[in-house]
PDB file of C-alpha atoms in Angstrom:
ATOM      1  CA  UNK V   1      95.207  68.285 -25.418  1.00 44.00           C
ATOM      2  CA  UNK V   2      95.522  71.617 -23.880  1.00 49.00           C
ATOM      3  CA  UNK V   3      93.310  72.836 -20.902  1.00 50.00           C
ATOM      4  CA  UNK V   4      89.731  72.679 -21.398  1.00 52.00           C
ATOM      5  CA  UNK V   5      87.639  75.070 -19.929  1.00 48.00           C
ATOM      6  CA  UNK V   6      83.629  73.649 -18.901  1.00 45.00           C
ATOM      7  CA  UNK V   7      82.460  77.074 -17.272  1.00 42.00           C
ATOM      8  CA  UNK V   8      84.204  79.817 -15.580  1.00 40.00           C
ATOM      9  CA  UNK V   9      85.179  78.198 -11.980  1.00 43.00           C
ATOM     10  CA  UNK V  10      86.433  74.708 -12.996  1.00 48.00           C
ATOM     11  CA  UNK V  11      89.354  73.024 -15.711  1.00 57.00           C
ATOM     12  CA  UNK V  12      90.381  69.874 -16.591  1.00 62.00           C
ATOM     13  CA  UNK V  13      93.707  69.377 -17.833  1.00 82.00           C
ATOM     14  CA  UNK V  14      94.573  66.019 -19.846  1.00 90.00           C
ATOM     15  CA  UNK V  15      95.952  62.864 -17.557  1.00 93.00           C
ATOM     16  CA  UNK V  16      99.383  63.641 -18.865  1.00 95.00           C
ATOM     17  CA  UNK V  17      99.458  67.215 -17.259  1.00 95.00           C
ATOM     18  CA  UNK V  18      99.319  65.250 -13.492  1.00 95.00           C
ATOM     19  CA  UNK V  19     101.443  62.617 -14.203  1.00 97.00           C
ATOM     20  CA  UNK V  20     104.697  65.019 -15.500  1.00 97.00           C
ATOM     21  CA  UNK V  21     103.698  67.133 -12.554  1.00 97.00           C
ATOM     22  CA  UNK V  22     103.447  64.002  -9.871  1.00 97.00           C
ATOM     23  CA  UNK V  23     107.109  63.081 -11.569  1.00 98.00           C
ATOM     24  CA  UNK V  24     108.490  66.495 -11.326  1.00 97.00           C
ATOM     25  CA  UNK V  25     107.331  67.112  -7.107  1.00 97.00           C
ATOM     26  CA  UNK V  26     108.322  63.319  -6.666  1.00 97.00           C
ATOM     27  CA  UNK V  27     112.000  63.995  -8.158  1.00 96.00           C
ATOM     28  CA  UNK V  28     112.137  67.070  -6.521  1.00 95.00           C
ATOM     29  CA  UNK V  29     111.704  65.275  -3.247  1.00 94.00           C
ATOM     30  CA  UNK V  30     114.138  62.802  -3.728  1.00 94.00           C
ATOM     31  CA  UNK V  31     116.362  65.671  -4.500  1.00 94.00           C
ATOM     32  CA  UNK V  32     115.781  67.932  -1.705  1.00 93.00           C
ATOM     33  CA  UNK V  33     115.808  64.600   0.855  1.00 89.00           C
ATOM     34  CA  UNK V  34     119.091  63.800  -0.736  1.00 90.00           C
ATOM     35  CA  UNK V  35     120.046  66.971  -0.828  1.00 92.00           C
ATOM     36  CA  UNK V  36     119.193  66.918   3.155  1.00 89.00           C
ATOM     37  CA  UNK V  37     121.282  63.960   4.164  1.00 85.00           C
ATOM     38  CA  UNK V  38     124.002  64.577   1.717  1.00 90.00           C
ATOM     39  CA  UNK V  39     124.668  67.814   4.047  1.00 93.00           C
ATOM     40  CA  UNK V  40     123.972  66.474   7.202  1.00 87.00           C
ATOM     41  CA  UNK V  41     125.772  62.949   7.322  1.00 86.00           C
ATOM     42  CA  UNK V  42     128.240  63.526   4.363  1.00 88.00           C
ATOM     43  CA  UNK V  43     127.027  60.593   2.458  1.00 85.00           C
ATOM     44  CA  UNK V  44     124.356  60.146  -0.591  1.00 85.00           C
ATOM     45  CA  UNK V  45     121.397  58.220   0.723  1.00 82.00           C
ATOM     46  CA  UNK V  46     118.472  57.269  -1.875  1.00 83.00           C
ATOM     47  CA  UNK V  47     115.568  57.718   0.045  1.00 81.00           C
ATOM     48  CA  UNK V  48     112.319  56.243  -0.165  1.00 78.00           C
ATOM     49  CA  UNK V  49     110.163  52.745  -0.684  1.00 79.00           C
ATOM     50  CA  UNK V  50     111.128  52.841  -4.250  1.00 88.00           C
ATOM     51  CA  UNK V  51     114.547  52.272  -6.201  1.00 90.00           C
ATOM     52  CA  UNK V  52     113.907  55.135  -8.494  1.00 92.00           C
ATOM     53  CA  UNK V  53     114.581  58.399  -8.407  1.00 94.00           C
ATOM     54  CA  UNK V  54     111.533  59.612  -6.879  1.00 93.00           C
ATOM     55  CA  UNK V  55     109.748  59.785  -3.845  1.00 92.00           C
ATOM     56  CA  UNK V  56     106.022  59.434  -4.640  1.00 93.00           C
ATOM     57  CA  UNK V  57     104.714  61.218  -1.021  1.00 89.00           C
ATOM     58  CA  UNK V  58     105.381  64.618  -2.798  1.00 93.00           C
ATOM     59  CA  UNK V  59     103.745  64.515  -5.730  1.00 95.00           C
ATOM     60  CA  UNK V  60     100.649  62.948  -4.243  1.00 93.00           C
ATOM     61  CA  UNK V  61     101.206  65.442  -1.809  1.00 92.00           C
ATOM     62  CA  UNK V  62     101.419  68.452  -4.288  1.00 94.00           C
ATOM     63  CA  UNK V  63      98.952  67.282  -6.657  1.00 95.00           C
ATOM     64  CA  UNK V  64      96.830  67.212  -3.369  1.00 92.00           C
ATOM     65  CA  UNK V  65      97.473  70.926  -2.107  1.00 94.00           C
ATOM     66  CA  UNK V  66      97.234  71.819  -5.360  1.00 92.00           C
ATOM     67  CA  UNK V  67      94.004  70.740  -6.448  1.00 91.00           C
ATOM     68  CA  UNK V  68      92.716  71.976  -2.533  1.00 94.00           C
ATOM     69  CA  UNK V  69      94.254  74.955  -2.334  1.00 94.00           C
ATOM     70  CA  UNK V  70      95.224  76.054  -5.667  1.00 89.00           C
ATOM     71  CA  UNK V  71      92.150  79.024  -5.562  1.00 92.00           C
ATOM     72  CA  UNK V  72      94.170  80.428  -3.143  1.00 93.00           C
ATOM     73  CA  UNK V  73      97.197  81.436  -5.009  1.00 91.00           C
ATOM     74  CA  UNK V  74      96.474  85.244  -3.902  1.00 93.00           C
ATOM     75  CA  UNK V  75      96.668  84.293  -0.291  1.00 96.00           C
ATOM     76  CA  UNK V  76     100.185  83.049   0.647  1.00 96.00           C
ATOM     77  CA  UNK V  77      99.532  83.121   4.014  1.00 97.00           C
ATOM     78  CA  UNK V  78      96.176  81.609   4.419  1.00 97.00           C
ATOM     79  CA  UNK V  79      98.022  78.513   1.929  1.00 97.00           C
ATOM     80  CA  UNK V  80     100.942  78.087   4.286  1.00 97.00           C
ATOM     81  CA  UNK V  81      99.065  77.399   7.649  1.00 97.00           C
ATOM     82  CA  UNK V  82      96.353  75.022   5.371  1.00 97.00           C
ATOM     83  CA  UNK V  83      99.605  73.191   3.647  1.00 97.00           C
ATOM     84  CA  UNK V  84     100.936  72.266   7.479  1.00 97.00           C
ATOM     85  CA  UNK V  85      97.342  70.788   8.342  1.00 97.00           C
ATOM     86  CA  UNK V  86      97.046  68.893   4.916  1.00 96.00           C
ATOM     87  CA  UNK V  87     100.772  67.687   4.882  1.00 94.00           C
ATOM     88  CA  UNK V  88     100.907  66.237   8.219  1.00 96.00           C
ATOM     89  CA  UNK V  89      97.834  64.522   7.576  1.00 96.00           C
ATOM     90  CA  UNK V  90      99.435  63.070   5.145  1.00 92.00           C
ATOM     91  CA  UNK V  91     102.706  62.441   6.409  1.00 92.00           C
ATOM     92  CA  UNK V  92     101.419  60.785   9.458  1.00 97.00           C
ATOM     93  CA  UNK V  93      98.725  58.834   7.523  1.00 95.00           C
ATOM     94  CA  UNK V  94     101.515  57.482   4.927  1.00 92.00           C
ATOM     95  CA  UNK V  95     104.131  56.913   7.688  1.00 93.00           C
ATOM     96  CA  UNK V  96     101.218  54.714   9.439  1.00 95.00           C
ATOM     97  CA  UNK V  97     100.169  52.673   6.352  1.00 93.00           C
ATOM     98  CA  UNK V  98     103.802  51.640   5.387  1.00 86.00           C
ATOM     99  CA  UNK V  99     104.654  50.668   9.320  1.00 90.00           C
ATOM    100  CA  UNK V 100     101.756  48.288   9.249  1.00 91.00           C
ATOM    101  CA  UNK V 101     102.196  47.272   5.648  1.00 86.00           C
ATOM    102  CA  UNK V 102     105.869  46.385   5.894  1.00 81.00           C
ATOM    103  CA  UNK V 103     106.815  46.824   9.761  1.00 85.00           C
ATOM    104  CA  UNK V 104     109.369  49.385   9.348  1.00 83.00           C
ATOM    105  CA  UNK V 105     109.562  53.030   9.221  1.00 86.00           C
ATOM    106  CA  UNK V 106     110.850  55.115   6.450  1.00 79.00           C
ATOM    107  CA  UNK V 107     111.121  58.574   8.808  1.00 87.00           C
ATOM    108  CA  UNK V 108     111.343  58.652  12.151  1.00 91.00           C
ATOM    109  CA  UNK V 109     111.174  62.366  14.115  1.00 94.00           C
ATOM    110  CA  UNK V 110     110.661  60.881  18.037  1.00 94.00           C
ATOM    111  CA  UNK V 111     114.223  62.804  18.563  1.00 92.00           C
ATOM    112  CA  UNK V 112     112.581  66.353  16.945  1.00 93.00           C
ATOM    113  CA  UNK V 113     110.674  68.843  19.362  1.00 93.00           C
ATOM    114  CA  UNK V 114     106.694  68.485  18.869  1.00 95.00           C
ATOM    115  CA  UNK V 115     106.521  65.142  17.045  1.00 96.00           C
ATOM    116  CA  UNK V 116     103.266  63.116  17.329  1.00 96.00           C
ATOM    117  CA  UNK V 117     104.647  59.684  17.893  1.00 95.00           C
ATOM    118  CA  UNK V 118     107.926  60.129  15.438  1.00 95.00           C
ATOM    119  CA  UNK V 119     105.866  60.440  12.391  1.00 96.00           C
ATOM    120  CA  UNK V 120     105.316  64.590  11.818  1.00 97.00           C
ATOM    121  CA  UNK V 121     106.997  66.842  13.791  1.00 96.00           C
ATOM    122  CA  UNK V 122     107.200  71.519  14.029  1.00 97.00           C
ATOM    123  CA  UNK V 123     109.869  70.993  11.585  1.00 95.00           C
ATOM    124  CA  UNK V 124     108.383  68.549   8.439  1.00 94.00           C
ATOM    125  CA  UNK V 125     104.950  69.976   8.765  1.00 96.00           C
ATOM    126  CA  UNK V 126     106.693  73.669   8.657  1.00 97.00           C
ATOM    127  CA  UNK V 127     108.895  72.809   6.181  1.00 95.00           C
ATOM    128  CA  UNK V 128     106.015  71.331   4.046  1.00 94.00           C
ATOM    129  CA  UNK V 129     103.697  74.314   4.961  1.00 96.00           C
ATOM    130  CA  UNK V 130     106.319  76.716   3.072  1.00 97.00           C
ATOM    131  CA  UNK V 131     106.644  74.269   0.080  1.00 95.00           C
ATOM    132  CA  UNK V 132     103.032  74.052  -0.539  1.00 95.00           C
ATOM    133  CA  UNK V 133     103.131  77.833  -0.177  1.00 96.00           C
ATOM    134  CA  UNK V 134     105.874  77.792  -2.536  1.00 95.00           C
ATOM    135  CA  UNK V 135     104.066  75.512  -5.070  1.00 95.00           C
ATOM    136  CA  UNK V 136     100.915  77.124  -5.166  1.00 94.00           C
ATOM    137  CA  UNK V 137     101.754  80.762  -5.276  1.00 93.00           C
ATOM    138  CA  UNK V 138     104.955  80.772  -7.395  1.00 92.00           C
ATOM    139  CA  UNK V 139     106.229  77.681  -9.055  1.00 93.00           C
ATOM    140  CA  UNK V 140     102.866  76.566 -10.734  1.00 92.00           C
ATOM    141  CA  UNK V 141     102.799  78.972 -13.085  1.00 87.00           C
ATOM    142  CA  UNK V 142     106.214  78.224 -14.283  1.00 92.00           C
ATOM    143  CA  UNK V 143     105.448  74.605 -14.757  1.00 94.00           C
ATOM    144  CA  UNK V 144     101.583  75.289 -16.993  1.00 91.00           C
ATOM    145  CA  UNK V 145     104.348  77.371 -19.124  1.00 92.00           C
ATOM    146  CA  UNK V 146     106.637  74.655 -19.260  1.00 93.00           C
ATOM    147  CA  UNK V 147     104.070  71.941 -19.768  1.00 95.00           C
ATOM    148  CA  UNK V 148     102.187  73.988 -22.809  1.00 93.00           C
ATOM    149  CA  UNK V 149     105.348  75.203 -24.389  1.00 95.00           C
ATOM    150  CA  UNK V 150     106.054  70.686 -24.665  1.00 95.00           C
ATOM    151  CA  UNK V 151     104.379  68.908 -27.392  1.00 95.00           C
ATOM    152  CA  UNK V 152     101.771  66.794 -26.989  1.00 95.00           C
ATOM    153  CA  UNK V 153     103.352  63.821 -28.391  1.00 96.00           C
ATOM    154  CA  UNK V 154     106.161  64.744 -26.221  1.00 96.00           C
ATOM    155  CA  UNK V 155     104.033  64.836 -22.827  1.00 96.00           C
ATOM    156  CA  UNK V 156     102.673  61.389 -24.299  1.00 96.00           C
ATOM    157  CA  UNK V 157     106.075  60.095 -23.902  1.00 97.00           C
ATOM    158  CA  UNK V 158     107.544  61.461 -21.440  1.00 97.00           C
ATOM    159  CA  UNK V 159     104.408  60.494 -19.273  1.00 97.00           C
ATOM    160  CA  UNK V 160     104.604  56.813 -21.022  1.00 97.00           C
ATOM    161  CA  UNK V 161     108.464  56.129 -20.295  1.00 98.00           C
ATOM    162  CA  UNK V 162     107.821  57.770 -16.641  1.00 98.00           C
ATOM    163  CA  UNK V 163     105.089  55.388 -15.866  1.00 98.00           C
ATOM    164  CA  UNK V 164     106.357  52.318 -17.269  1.00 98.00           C
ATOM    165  CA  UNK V 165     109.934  52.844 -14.797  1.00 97.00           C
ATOM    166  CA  UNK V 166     107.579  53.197 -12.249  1.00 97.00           C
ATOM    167  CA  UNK V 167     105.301  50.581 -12.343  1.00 97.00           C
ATOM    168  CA  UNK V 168     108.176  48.449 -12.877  1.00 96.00           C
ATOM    169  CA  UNK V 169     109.759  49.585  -9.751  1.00 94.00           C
ATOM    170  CA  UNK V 170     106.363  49.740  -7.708  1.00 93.00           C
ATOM    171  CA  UNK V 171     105.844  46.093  -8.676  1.00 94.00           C
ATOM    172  CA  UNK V 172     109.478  45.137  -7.997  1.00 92.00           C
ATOM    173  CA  UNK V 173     108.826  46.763  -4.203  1.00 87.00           C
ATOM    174  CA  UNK V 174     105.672  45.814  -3.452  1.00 86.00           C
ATOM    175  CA  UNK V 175     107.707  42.459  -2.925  1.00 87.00           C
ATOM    176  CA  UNK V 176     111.227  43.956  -1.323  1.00 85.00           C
ATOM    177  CA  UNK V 177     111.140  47.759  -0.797  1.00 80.00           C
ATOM    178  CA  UNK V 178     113.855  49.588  -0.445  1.00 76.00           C
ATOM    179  CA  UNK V 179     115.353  49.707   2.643  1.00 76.00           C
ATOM    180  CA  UNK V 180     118.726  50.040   5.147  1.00 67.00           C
ATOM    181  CA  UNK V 181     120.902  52.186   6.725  1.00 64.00           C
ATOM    182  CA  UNK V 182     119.384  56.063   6.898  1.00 61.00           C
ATOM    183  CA  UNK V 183     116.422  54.997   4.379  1.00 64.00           C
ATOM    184  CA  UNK V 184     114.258  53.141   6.948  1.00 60.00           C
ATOM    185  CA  UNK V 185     114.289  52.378  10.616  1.00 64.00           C
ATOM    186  CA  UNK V 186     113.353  48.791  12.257  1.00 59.00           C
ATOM    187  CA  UNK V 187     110.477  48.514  14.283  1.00 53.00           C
ATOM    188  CA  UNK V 188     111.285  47.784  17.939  1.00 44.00           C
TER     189      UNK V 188
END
């Protein structure tokens, strides 16, 4: 089902337009994270709660700036300073929720300059800023063209397969997430 427009200021896209696009920011994470340590410490680390390939903070993350501050597409600026505020919300909030849920952190920036208690720091929430910058003012475009230029049946399955993996893995973690050396930190 392709975009449906209601009136002039608001559309609805079909459930399987969000859940490719939650997959691709979530993959891109885990890529760019990898990406990350793989430079700094030499070694491949799979980040993350989750066994998968995937790290499910960014695509709730971009799905969130998207559907906030996706008006603002014209105003690059205006969308980097809003992505900080909205990302370290998030960050922090997440961060919080998994410490209590699980007693361990997955990130930990006490050692960065201007952290709020080790969970955001100057650095994430700038780094974050210029990705949700990034997302809404250039690479959104390129994925609607990419998503309408899939089948429908295709998005079905892709979007099928993609869910099923995860809810496996989600299910599997709820019980033991992932965690050790460089993907989660003990609390002291």
């Amino acid at each position: 089902m392709k975009t449906k427009m209601l009136n002039r200021n608001k559309t609805y896209r079909s459930f399987d337009f969000y859940v490719l696009l939650f997959f691709l920011l979530s993959m891109f994470g885990w890529l760019w994270e990898g990406a990350i340590y793989l430079i700094t410490s030499q070694s491949f680390v799979n980040r993350g709660v989750y066994y998968g390939p995937y790290l499910p903070i960014y695509g709730v993350g971009g799905i969130f700036l998207w559907f906030l501050l996706g008006r603002l597409s014209k105003k690059p600026v205006l969308t980097f300073f809003l992505s900080m505020l909205i990302s370290a919300v998030l960050e922090y909030t997440v961060s919080f929720c998994l410490e209590k849920m699980w007693g361990v952190r997955w990130w930990d920036y006490s050692g960065w300059i201007l952290n709020i208690n080790g969970r955001i720091c100057l650095v994430s929430v700038t780094a974050f800023g210029l990705g949700g910058m990034a997302l809404n003012c250039f690479l959104l475009p390129y994925y609607m063209r990419l998503y309408h230029k899939l089948s429908r049946r295709w998005r079905i399955v892709l979007s099928a397969l993609f869910l099923a993996v995860f809810i496996l893995d989600a299910t599997y973690c709820a019980v033991r997430p992932h965690m050790g050396d460089n993907v989660s930190y003990e609390n002291s």
